[in-house]
Structure formats: structure tokens, C-alpha cells
Short mmCIF file of N, CA and C in Angstrom, two decimals:
data_model
loop_
_atom_site.label_atom_id
_atom_site.label_comp_id
_atom_site.label_asym_id
_atom_site.label_seq_id
_atom_site.Cartn_x
_atom_site.Cartn_y
_atom_site.Cartn_z
N MET A 1 -12.31 12.69 -10.76
CA MET A 1 -11.45 12.70 -9.37
C MET A 1 -11.37 12.49 -8.32
N ARG A 2 -12.61 12.28 -8.19
CA ARG A 2 -13.39 12.60 -6.53
C ARG A 2 -13.94 11.44 -6.26
N ARG A 3 -14.16 10.49 -7.38
CA ARG A 3 -14.48 8.68 -7.25
C ARG A 3 -12.98 7.94 -6.29
N TYR A 4 -12.05 8.75 -7.02
CA TYR A 4 -10.41 8.04 -6.59
C TYR A 4 -10.07 8.60 -5.05
N GLN A 5 -10.85 9.32 -4.47
CA GLN A 5 -10.18 10.15 -3.36
C GLN A 5 -9.81 9.47 -2.53
N ASP A 6 -10.89 7.81 -2.33
CA ASP A 6 -10.75 7.15 -1.16
C ASP A 6 -9.61 6.73 -1.45
N VAL A 7 -9.78 5.82 -2.24
CA VAL A 7 -8.30 4.93 -2.72
C VAL A 7 -7.08 5.36 -3.08
N ALA A 8 -6.70 6.72 -3.09
CA ALA A 8 -5.59 7.56 -3.34
C ALA A 8 -5.57 8.09 -1.88
N PHE A 9 -5.85 8.05 -0.96
CA PHE A 9 -5.77 8.27 0.21
C PHE A 9 -5.31 7.40 1.03
N ARG A 10 -6.00 6.11 0.44
CA ARG A 10 -5.20 4.77 1.17
C ARG A 10 -3.99 4.59 0.93
N VAL A 11 -3.71 4.60 -0.51
CA VAL A 11 -2.57 4.73 -1.07
C VAL A 11 -1.64 5.27 -0.22
N ALA A 12 -1.75 6.35 -0.17
CA ALA A 12 -0.82 7.79 0.64
C ALA A 12 -0.41 7.26 2.41
N CYS A 13 -1.69 6.55 2.44
CA CYS A 13 -1.66 6.59 4.12
C CYS A 13 -0.68 5.11 4.29
N LEU A 14 -1.17 4.40 3.28
CA LEU A 14 -0.14 2.98 3.46
C LEU A 14 1.57 3.75 2.78
N ILE A 15 1.62 4.52 2.54
CA ILE A 15 3.23 4.76 2.15
C ILE A 15 3.58 5.98 3.39
N THR A 16 3.14 6.42 4.48
CA THR A 16 3.37 7.62 4.92
C THR A 16 2.76 6.94 6.50
N GLY A 17 1.74 6.47 6.56
CA GLY A 17 2.18 6.22 7.95
C GLY A 17 1.37 6.87 8.45
N ASP A 18 0.55 8.10 7.97
CA ASP A 18 -0.16 9.45 8.75
C ASP A 18 -1.27 10.23 8.20
N GLY A 19 -1.84 9.95 8.47
CA GLY A 19 -3.55 10.62 8.43
C GLY A 19 -3.03 12.25 7.63
N ASP A 20 -2.56 12.59 8.26
CA ASP A 20 -2.57 14.24 8.07
C ASP A 20 -1.71 14.43 7.06
N GLU A 21 -0.20 13.47 6.89
CA GLU A 21 0.09 13.68 6.17
C GLU A 21 0.33 12.95 4.29
N ALA A 22 -0.73 11.99 4.87
CA ALA A 22 -1.61 11.37 3.76
C ALA A 22 -2.20 12.41 2.99
N GLN A 23 -3.21 12.83 3.69
CA GLN A 23 -4.05 14.05 3.10
C GLN A 23 -3.76 15.05 2.44
N ASP A 24 -2.58 15.68 2.94
CA ASP A 24 -1.26 16.68 2.45
C ASP A 24 -0.65 15.59 1.22
N ALA A 25 -0.53 14.62 0.97
CA ALA A 25 -0.22 14.32 0.20
C ALA A 25 -0.44 13.69 -1.64
N THR A 26 -2.29 13.31 -1.13
CA THR A 26 -3.32 13.14 -1.52
C THR A 26 -3.68 14.33 -2.20
N GLN A 27 -3.62 15.42 -1.44
CA GLN A 27 -4.27 16.61 -2.53
C GLN A 27 -3.47 17.41 -3.56
N THR A 28 -1.87 17.12 -2.94
CA THR A 28 -0.83 17.66 -3.71
C THR A 28 -0.44 16.76 -5.15
N GLY A 29 -1.05 15.52 -4.67
CA GLY A 29 -0.88 14.60 -6.06
C GLY A 29 -1.77 14.98 -7.06
N PHE A 30 -3.16 15.55 -6.88
CA PHE A 30 -4.38 15.79 -6.46
C PHE A 30 -3.93 17.30 -8.46
N ILE A 31 -3.46 17.71 -7.53
CA ILE A 31 -3.27 18.94 -8.07
C ILE A 31 -2.37 19.17 -9.31
N LYS A 32 -1.27 18.46 -9.14
CA LYS A 32 -0.03 17.54 -9.68
C LYS A 32 -0.19 16.87 -10.92
N ALA A 33 -1.58 16.07 -10.68
CA ALA A 33 -2.27 15.13 -11.38
C ALA A 33 -2.78 16.32 -12.55
N VAL A 34 -3.70 17.34 -12.03
CA VAL A 34 -5.08 18.03 -13.04
C VAL A 34 -3.60 19.03 -14.03
N GLN A 35 -2.17 19.27 -13.28
CA GLN A 35 -1.52 20.29 -13.88
C GLN A 35 -0.87 19.63 -14.94
N ALA A 36 -0.94 18.17 -14.89
CA ALA A 36 -0.40 17.78 -15.90
C ALA A 36 -1.12 16.09 -16.64
N LEU A 37 -2.52 16.92 -16.83
CA LEU A 37 -3.36 16.32 -17.84
C LEU A 37 -3.08 16.14 -19.21
N GLY A 38 -2.65 17.65 -19.20
CA GLY A 38 -1.82 17.03 -20.68
C GLY A 38 -1.09 16.55 -20.97
N SER A 39 -0.29 15.64 -20.49
CA SER A 39 0.58 14.47 -20.71
C SER A 39 0.08 12.90 -20.49
N PHE A 40 -1.43 13.08 -20.12
CA PHE A 40 -1.59 12.24 -19.88
C PHE A 40 -2.31 11.35 -21.04
N ARG A 41 -1.76 10.22 -21.42
CA ARG A 41 -1.46 9.70 -23.13
C ARG A 41 -3.34 8.77 -22.66
N ASP A 42 -3.80 9.12 -24.02
CA ASP A 42 -5.82 8.48 -23.89
C ASP A 42 -5.83 7.24 -23.55
N ASP A 43 -4.81 6.63 -24.33
CA ASP A 43 -4.73 5.13 -24.74
C ASP A 43 -4.34 4.15 -22.83
N ALA A 44 -3.74 5.36 -21.86
CA ALA A 44 -3.98 4.73 -20.63
C ALA A 44 -4.84 4.51 -19.85
N PRO A 45 -4.52 3.45 -18.81
CA PRO A 45 -6.28 3.82 -17.71
C PRO A 45 -5.66 4.77 -16.68
N PHE A 46 -6.38 5.80 -16.22
CA PHE A 46 -6.64 6.77 -15.73
C PHE A 46 -6.19 6.62 -14.08
N ARG A 47 -7.15 5.87 -13.67
CA ARG A 47 -6.62 5.73 -12.65
C ARG A 47 -5.46 4.92 -11.90
N PRO A 48 -4.56 4.32 -12.38
CA PRO A 48 -2.90 3.79 -11.74
C PRO A 48 -2.25 4.87 -11.85
N TRP A 49 -2.55 5.77 -13.29
CA TRP A 49 -1.57 7.00 -13.39
C TRP A 49 -2.06 8.06 -12.70
N LEU A 50 -3.05 8.04 -12.08
CA LEU A 50 -3.53 9.02 -10.89
C LEU A 50 -2.73 8.71 -9.50
N LEU A 51 -2.84 6.85 -8.89
CA LEU A 51 -2.17 6.45 -7.94
C LEU A 51 -0.68 6.58 -8.02
N ARG A 52 -0.03 6.43 -9.19
CA ARG A 52 1.36 6.83 -9.19
C ARG A 52 1.69 8.22 -8.33
N ILE A 53 0.76 9.43 -8.93
CA ILE A 53 0.84 9.95 -8.96
C ILE A 53 1.07 10.66 -7.21
N VAL A 54 -0.07 10.14 -6.53
CA VAL A 54 0.12 10.26 -5.15
C VAL A 54 0.85 9.39 -4.67
N ALA A 55 1.50 8.43 -5.23
CA ALA A 55 2.55 7.36 -4.54
C ALA A 55 3.83 8.09 -4.22
N ASN A 56 4.15 8.35 -5.82
CA ASN A 56 5.50 9.56 -5.53
C ASN A 56 5.04 10.92 -5.20
N GLU A 57 4.23 11.49 -4.56
CA GLU A 57 4.09 12.60 -4.06
C GLU A 57 4.50 11.73 -2.16
N ALA A 58 3.28 11.07 -1.76
CA ALA A 58 3.96 10.14 -0.40
C ALA A 58 5.13 9.78 -0.63
N LYS A 59 5.66 8.97 -1.51
CA LYS A 59 6.89 8.81 -1.19
C LYS A 59 8.20 9.88 -1.05
N ASN A 60 7.79 11.05 -1.35
CA ASN A 60 8.61 12.14 -1.32
C ASN A 60 8.68 12.50 0.29
N ARG A 61 7.40 13.00 0.89
CA ARG A 61 6.83 13.06 2.26
C ARG A 61 7.64 12.16 3.15
N VAL A 62 7.94 10.77 3.07
CA VAL A 62 8.34 9.92 3.46
C VAL A 62 10.19 10.45 3.38
N ARG A 63 10.35 10.26 2.05
CA ARG A 63 12.28 10.48 2.51
C ARG A 63 12.59 12.01 2.92
N SER A 64 11.43 13.32 1.97
CA SER A 64 11.67 14.10 3.43
C SER A 64 11.38 13.83 5.03
N ARG A 65 10.61 13.40 5.44
CA ARG A 65 10.21 13.56 6.93
C ARG A 65 11.94 12.22 7.40
N ALA A 66 12.03 11.30 6.31
CA ALA A 66 12.98 10.03 6.99
C ALA A 66 14.80 11.58 7.19
N ARG A 67 14.66 12.55 6.39
CA ARG A 67 15.89 13.15 6.41
C ARG A 67 16.17 13.71 7.80
N ARG A 68 14.66 13.75 8.57
CA ARG A 68 14.74 14.63 10.20
C ARG A 68 14.16 13.68 10.90
N ALA A 69 15.42 12.22 10.70
CA ALA A 69 15.10 11.62 11.44
C ALA A 69 14.67 10.84 12.38
N THR A 70 13.30 10.41 11.37
CA THR A 70 12.41 9.90 11.60
C THR A 70 12.55 8.13 11.78
N GLY A 71 11.05 7.22 11.90
CA GLY A 71 11.19 5.98 11.99
C GLY A 71 11.43 5.26 10.42
N PRO A 72 11.68 4.01 10.01
CA PRO A 72 11.97 3.81 8.74
C PRO A 72 10.36 3.39 8.30
N LEU A 73 9.85 2.88 6.73
CA LEU A 73 8.92 3.29 6.67
C LEU A 73 7.84 2.03 6.42
N ASP A 74 8.85 1.09 6.99
CA ASP A 74 8.37 -0.43 7.94
C ASP A 74 7.76 -0.17 8.81
N GLU A 75 7.97 0.72 10.06
CA GLU A 75 7.32 1.50 10.63
C GLU A 75 5.84 1.25 10.85
N ARG A 76 6.50 2.94 10.06
CA ARG A 76 4.69 3.85 9.65
C ARG A 76 3.81 3.03 8.63
N ILE A 77 4.25 1.96 7.95
CA ILE A 77 3.08 1.24 7.59
C ILE A 77 2.11 0.23 8.84
N VAL A 78 3.90 0.09 9.73
CA VAL A 78 3.06 -1.36 10.83
C VAL A 78 1.83 -0.74 11.76
N SER A 79 2.10 1.05 11.72
CA SER A 79 1.21 1.62 12.80
C SER A 79 0.02 1.91 12.13
N LEU A 80 -0.02 1.70 11.23
CA LEU A 80 -2.13 1.27 10.23
C LEU A 80 -2.69 0.37 10.59
N ALA A 81 -1.94 -0.34 11.33
CA ALA A 81 -2.62 -1.68 12.42
C ALA A 81 -3.47 -0.58 13.29
N PRO A 82 -5.10 -1.74 13.28
CA PRO A 82 -5.96 -0.69 14.25
C PRO A 82 -5.76 -0.88 15.73
N SER A 83 -5.92 0.07 15.78
CA SER A 83 -6.03 0.33 17.39
C SER A 83 -6.56 -1.25 18.43
N PRO A 84 -6.43 -1.30 19.11
CA PRO A 84 -6.22 -2.58 20.09
C PRO A 84 -8.16 -2.42 20.48
N ASP A 85 -8.78 -1.21 20.39
CA ASP A 85 -10.10 -1.96 20.90
C ASP A 85 -11.09 -2.30 19.51
N GLU A 86 -10.15 -1.94 18.00
CA GLU A 86 -10.74 -2.57 16.49
C GLU A 86 -10.23 -4.31 16.42
N LEU A 87 -8.53 -3.81 16.67
CA LEU A 87 -8.43 -5.28 17.18
C LEU A 87 -9.74 -6.68 18.02
N ALA A 88 -10.03 -6.10 19.05
CA ALA A 88 -10.53 -6.75 19.90
C ALA A 88 -11.75 -7.66 19.09
N GLU A 89 -12.49 -6.53 18.48
CA GLU A 89 -13.49 -6.67 17.63
C GLU A 89 -13.51 -7.80 16.48
N ARG A 90 -12.25 -7.85 15.90
CA ARG A 90 -11.92 -8.68 15.23
C ARG A 90 -12.17 -10.27 15.28
N SER A 91 -11.90 -11.19 13.91
CA SER A 91 -11.74 -12.93 14.49
C SER A 91 -10.36 -12.54 14.89
N GLU A 92 -10.09 -14.01 15.54
CA GLU A 92 -8.70 -13.98 15.79
C GLU A 92 -8.00 -14.61 14.39
N GLU A 93 -8.95 -14.61 14.04
CA GLU A 93 -7.69 -15.21 12.69
C GLU A 93 -7.32 -13.83 11.53
N GLN A 94 -8.35 -12.99 11.77
CA GLN A 94 -7.82 -11.55 11.17
C GLN A 94 -6.95 -11.31 11.80
N ARG A 95 -6.91 -11.02 13.16
CA ARG A 95 -5.57 -10.44 14.22
C ARG A 95 -4.20 -11.02 13.54
N GLU A 96 -4.21 -12.54 13.37
CA GLU A 96 -3.25 -13.59 13.14
C GLU A 96 -2.76 -13.32 11.85
N LEU A 97 -3.24 -12.73 10.67
CA LEU A 97 -3.35 -12.16 9.62
C LEU A 97 -2.38 -11.05 9.68
N LEU A 98 -3.18 -10.18 9.93
CA LEU A 98 -2.34 -8.80 10.60
C LEU A 98 -0.82 -8.78 11.14
N ALA A 99 -0.79 -9.62 12.50
CA ALA A 99 0.20 -9.99 12.93
C ALA A 99 1.57 -10.36 11.80
N ALA A 100 0.69 -11.22 10.73
CA ALA A 100 1.69 -12.27 10.04
C ALA A 100 2.10 -10.95 8.96
N VAL A 101 1.16 -10.08 8.08
CA VAL A 101 1.72 -9.35 7.14
C VAL A 101 3.03 -7.94 8.20
N ARG A 102 2.37 -8.03 8.95
CA ARG A 102 4.04 -7.02 9.90
C ARG A 102 4.64 -7.76 9.62
N ARG A 103 4.76 -8.76 10.14
CA ARG A 103 6.09 -9.28 10.27
C ARG A 103 6.65 -9.80 8.63
N LEU A 104 6.32 -9.28 8.08
CA LEU A 104 6.77 -9.21 6.31
C LEU A 104 7.77 -8.31 6.12
N SER A 105 8.46 -8.39 4.92
CA SER A 105 9.64 -7.00 4.75
C SER A 105 8.67 -5.85 3.88
N GLU A 106 9.13 -5.02 3.99
CA GLU A 106 8.45 -3.78 3.26
C GLU A 106 7.61 -3.96 2.18
N GLN A 107 8.94 -4.87 1.09
CA GLN A 107 8.07 -4.94 0.03
C GLN A 107 6.97 -5.96 -0.16
N ASP A 108 7.20 -6.67 0.78
CA ASP A 108 6.31 -8.10 0.99
C ASP A 108 4.48 -7.13 1.52
N GLN A 109 5.02 -6.20 2.55
CA GLN A 109 3.26 -5.43 3.24
C GLN A 109 3.08 -4.81 2.00
N GLN A 110 3.89 -3.93 1.54
CA GLN A 110 3.20 -3.12 0.53
C GLN A 110 2.58 -3.93 -0.84
N ILE A 111 3.29 -5.20 -1.57
CA ILE A 111 2.32 -5.61 -2.81
C ILE A 111 1.14 -6.34 -1.77
N ILE A 112 1.52 -7.14 -0.43
CA ILE A 112 0.04 -7.85 -0.60
C ILE A 112 -0.97 -6.78 0.20
N ALA A 113 -0.50 -5.31 0.93
CA ALA A 113 -1.46 -4.09 0.78
C ALA A 113 -2.17 -4.00 -0.44
N TYR A 114 -1.23 -3.55 -1.70
CA TYR A 114 -1.98 -3.31 -2.60
C TYR A 114 -2.81 -4.22 -3.17
N ARG A 115 -2.73 -5.11 -3.06
CA ARG A 115 -3.48 -6.00 -4.31
C ARG A 115 -4.47 -7.09 -3.20
N TYR A 116 -4.52 -6.84 -1.50
CA TYR A 116 -5.80 -7.62 -1.15
C TYR A 116 -6.08 -6.41 -0.03
N PHE A 117 -5.86 -5.27 0.41
CA PHE A 117 -6.51 -3.94 1.11
C PHE A 117 -6.56 -3.33 -0.28
N LEU A 118 -6.06 -2.91 -0.76
CA LEU A 118 -6.64 -1.52 -1.42
C LEU A 118 -7.37 -2.38 -2.59
N GLU A 119 -7.52 -3.59 -3.33
CA GLU A 119 -7.90 -4.32 -4.00
C GLU A 119 -7.55 -4.26 -5.16
N LEU A 120 -6.31 -3.30 -5.77
CA LEU A 120 -5.69 -3.18 -6.91
C LEU A 120 -5.56 -4.17 -7.79
N SER A 121 -5.78 -4.30 -9.32
CA SER A 121 -5.47 -5.08 -10.29
C SER A 121 -3.56 -5.07 -10.58
N GLU A 122 -3.70 -6.89 -11.14
CA GLU A 122 -2.16 -6.59 -11.34
C GLU A 122 -1.56 -6.04 -12.20
N THR A 123 -2.83 -5.29 -13.14
CA THR A 123 -2.05 -4.14 -13.74
C THR A 123 -2.12 -3.08 -12.92
N GLU A 124 -2.51 -2.94 -12.58
CA GLU A 124 -2.77 -1.15 -11.82
C GLU A 124 -1.80 -1.46 -10.26
N MET A 125 -1.39 -2.53 -10.17
CA MET A 125 -0.32 -2.72 -9.58
C MET A 125 1.19 -2.14 -10.42
N ALA A 126 1.13 -2.61 -11.22
CA ALA A 126 2.16 -2.47 -12.48
C ALA A 126 2.25 -1.03 -12.46
N GLU A 127 1.07 -0.70 -12.73
CA GLU A 127 1.72 0.99 -12.95
C GLU A 127 1.89 1.69 -12.00
N LEU A 128 1.04 1.56 -10.69
CA LEU A 128 1.56 2.28 -9.51
C LEU A 128 3.11 2.09 -8.95
N LEU A 129 3.85 0.53 -9.73
CA LEU A 129 5.38 0.24 -8.99
C LEU A 129 6.19 0.93 -10.36
N GLU A 130 5.77 1.09 -10.99
CA GLU A 130 6.36 1.62 -12.66
C GLU A 130 7.03 -0.05 -12.20
N CYS A 131 6.64 -1.48 -12.79
CA CYS A 131 7.12 -2.11 -13.09
C CYS A 131 6.40 -3.04 -14.55
N PRO A 132 7.25 -4.08 -14.95
CA PRO A 132 5.87 -4.87 -15.60
C PRO A 132 5.31 -5.84 -14.79
N ARG A 133 3.73 -6.51 -15.48
CA ARG A 133 2.81 -7.10 -14.65
C ARG A 133 3.66 -8.49 -14.22
N GLY A 134 4.69 -9.19 -15.07
CA GLY A 134 4.64 -10.25 -14.67
C GLY A 134 6.26 -10.18 -13.80
N THR A 135 6.16 -8.94 -13.01
CA THR A 135 6.84 -8.98 -11.84
C THR A 135 6.18 -8.80 -10.77
N VAL A 136 5.15 -8.20 -11.00
CA VAL A 136 3.59 -7.44 -10.02
C VAL A 136 3.60 -9.45 -9.69
N LYS A 137 3.08 -9.68 -10.59
CA LYS A 137 2.87 -11.50 -9.86
C LYS A 137 3.55 -12.18 -9.48
N SER A 138 5.15 -12.14 -10.14
CA SER A 138 6.29 -13.00 -9.33
C SER A 138 5.97 -12.58 -7.89
N ARG A 139 6.42 -11.31 -7.67
CA ARG A 139 6.27 -10.37 -6.54
C ARG A 139 5.31 -11.30 -5.46
N LEU A 140 4.07 -11.05 -6.14
CA LEU A 140 2.59 -11.39 -5.34
C LEU A 140 2.59 -12.46 -4.75
N SER A 141 3.05 -13.50 -5.93
CA SER A 141 2.85 -15.04 -5.91
C SER A 141 4.06 -14.98 -4.30
N ARG A 142 5.45 -14.35 -4.73
CA ARG A 142 6.34 -14.51 -3.31
C ARG A 142 6.20 -14.52 -1.98
N ALA A 143 6.14 -12.98 -1.79
CA ALA A 143 4.82 -12.49 -0.85
C ALA A 143 4.05 -13.46 -0.34
N THR A 144 2.51 -13.82 -1.60
CA THR A 144 1.78 -14.45 -0.70
C THR A 144 2.32 -16.35 0.01
N SER A 145 3.33 -16.87 -1.03
CA SER A 145 4.08 -17.55 -0.02
C SER A 145 4.78 -17.41 0.69
N ARG A 146 5.29 -16.95 1.40
CA ARG A 146 6.04 -15.94 2.68
C ARG A 146 4.73 -16.00 3.54
N LEU A 147 3.69 -15.23 3.02
CA LEU A 147 3.21 -14.91 4.54
C LEU A 147 1.73 -16.13 4.56
N ARG A 148 2.11 -16.93 3.63
CA ARG A 148 1.90 -18.58 4.02
C ARG A 148 2.21 -18.69 5.15
N THR A 149 3.80 -19.11 4.66
CA THR A 149 4.39 -20.07 5.57
C THR A 149 4.79 -19.08 7.10
N GLU A 150 4.63 -17.79 7.35
CA GLU A 150 4.67 -17.22 8.07
C GLU A 150 3.41 -17.42 9.18
N LEU A 151 2.42 -17.70 8.75
CA LEU A 151 0.99 -17.70 9.18
C LEU A 151 1.12 -19.36 9.69
N THR A 152 1.39 -20.47 8.91
CA THR A 152 1.93 -21.69 9.36
C THR A 152 2.61 -22.21 10.09
N THR A 153 3.85 -21.28 10.81
CA THR A 153 5.45 -21.38 11.19
C THR A 153 4.29 -20.71 12.83
N ARG A 154 3.17 -20.20 12.71
CA ARG A 154 3.12 -19.29 13.79
C ARG A 154 2.11 -19.72 14.44
N SER A 155 0.93 -20.24 13.79
CA SER A 155 -0.51 -20.74 14.37
C SER A 155 -0.57 -22.10 13.76
N GLY A 156 0.61 -23.32 13.39
CA GLY A 156 0.03 -24.49 12.81
C GLY A 156 -0.84 -24.58 11.63
N ALA A 157 -1.16 -23.78 11.76
CA ALA A 157 -2.35 -24.55 10.12
C ALA A 157 -2.94 -22.97 9.57
N ILE A 158 -3.24 -23.03 8.64
CA ILE A 158 -4.04 -22.40 7.48
C ILE A 158 -4.94 -22.79 7.28
N ASP A 159 -5.84 -22.06 7.12
CA ASP A 159 -7.12 -22.59 6.06
C ASP A 159 -6.39 -21.89 4.48
N ASP A 160 -6.84 -20.58 4.08
CA ASP A 160 -6.73 -20.14 2.56
C ASP A 160 -5.95 -18.63 2.61
N VAL A 161 -4.97 -18.70 1.95
CA VAL A 161 -4.81 -17.24 2.11
C VAL A 161 -4.32 -16.45 0.40
#
């Protein structure tokens, strides 16, 4: 499980928007995964199974925090954006891309983040999101199209998304 620690933390961080809470969700998710190893299907891929457990734990923490009157999930995801110093080091195109992603809906942000930032396969995304691979493909296509439109509208030009 050690080799999945970084990607599991990133998934939890995308969902919770808080590094400490993401760390807790990752740790609890790993504990739950170890406890559930007996129910793991041998023919199923391990990584998406583990990431789904971590993602569910992170979602539970977000729901719990929401009951305590915190901001919406999309604001927490946006808060994962790099600091101003980090942005200064990035190229103008990267800044425009990140800003465009922030303007997308929560669902679009999530699917774009899973595919392009976390580099999950469509199959892994389908397992994580608990939906058919075809649904992932269509959501990703629509999100990419909306991102392209957002970039073109704001900047007037786009190389490739």
C-alpha cells in the first residue's frame, strides 16, 4: 500500500481541500482497506478499490465538516490552487489553465483533476466514481469541451487541451 500513499493523499486532498484532513482520511482509508482485504475480489484492480475507500472516507469527512457550516466543496477544491509565489514561477498558460479549471463546475473540476492532475485511467476513474467507464468518457469529454470553451472565451486562443 505504500506505493499508493501519494496518489491516495492527492485524491483525499482534492476532495477535502485540507492537507491535515486529507492525511487523516488517507490513514483511515488505509486502515479500512486493510480491514476489508477479505472482501477484495481477486479479479478486481487493487488501486481503484483502495482509492475508492480513501475517497469515500474523504467525502464522509467533508459531509461531517459541512454539517458544521463550512464552505461548499468546490471552494475547498479551488483552495488547493498553488500559492501566489508558486503561480509566479509557472508560465502564463499554466495560470490561465488553472483559473479556467477553477471556473468549471465541481463535477468538471473533479473529472479533470482525476484524469490530468492525478493521471488516473478511465477504468480507475470509473471504479473511483462508481460509474460505468462510458459515463466517465462522456463526462471527461464534456468537461474537456467546457474547459476548452472557457479558455477560448477568456484568452481568445488555445493551443491544445
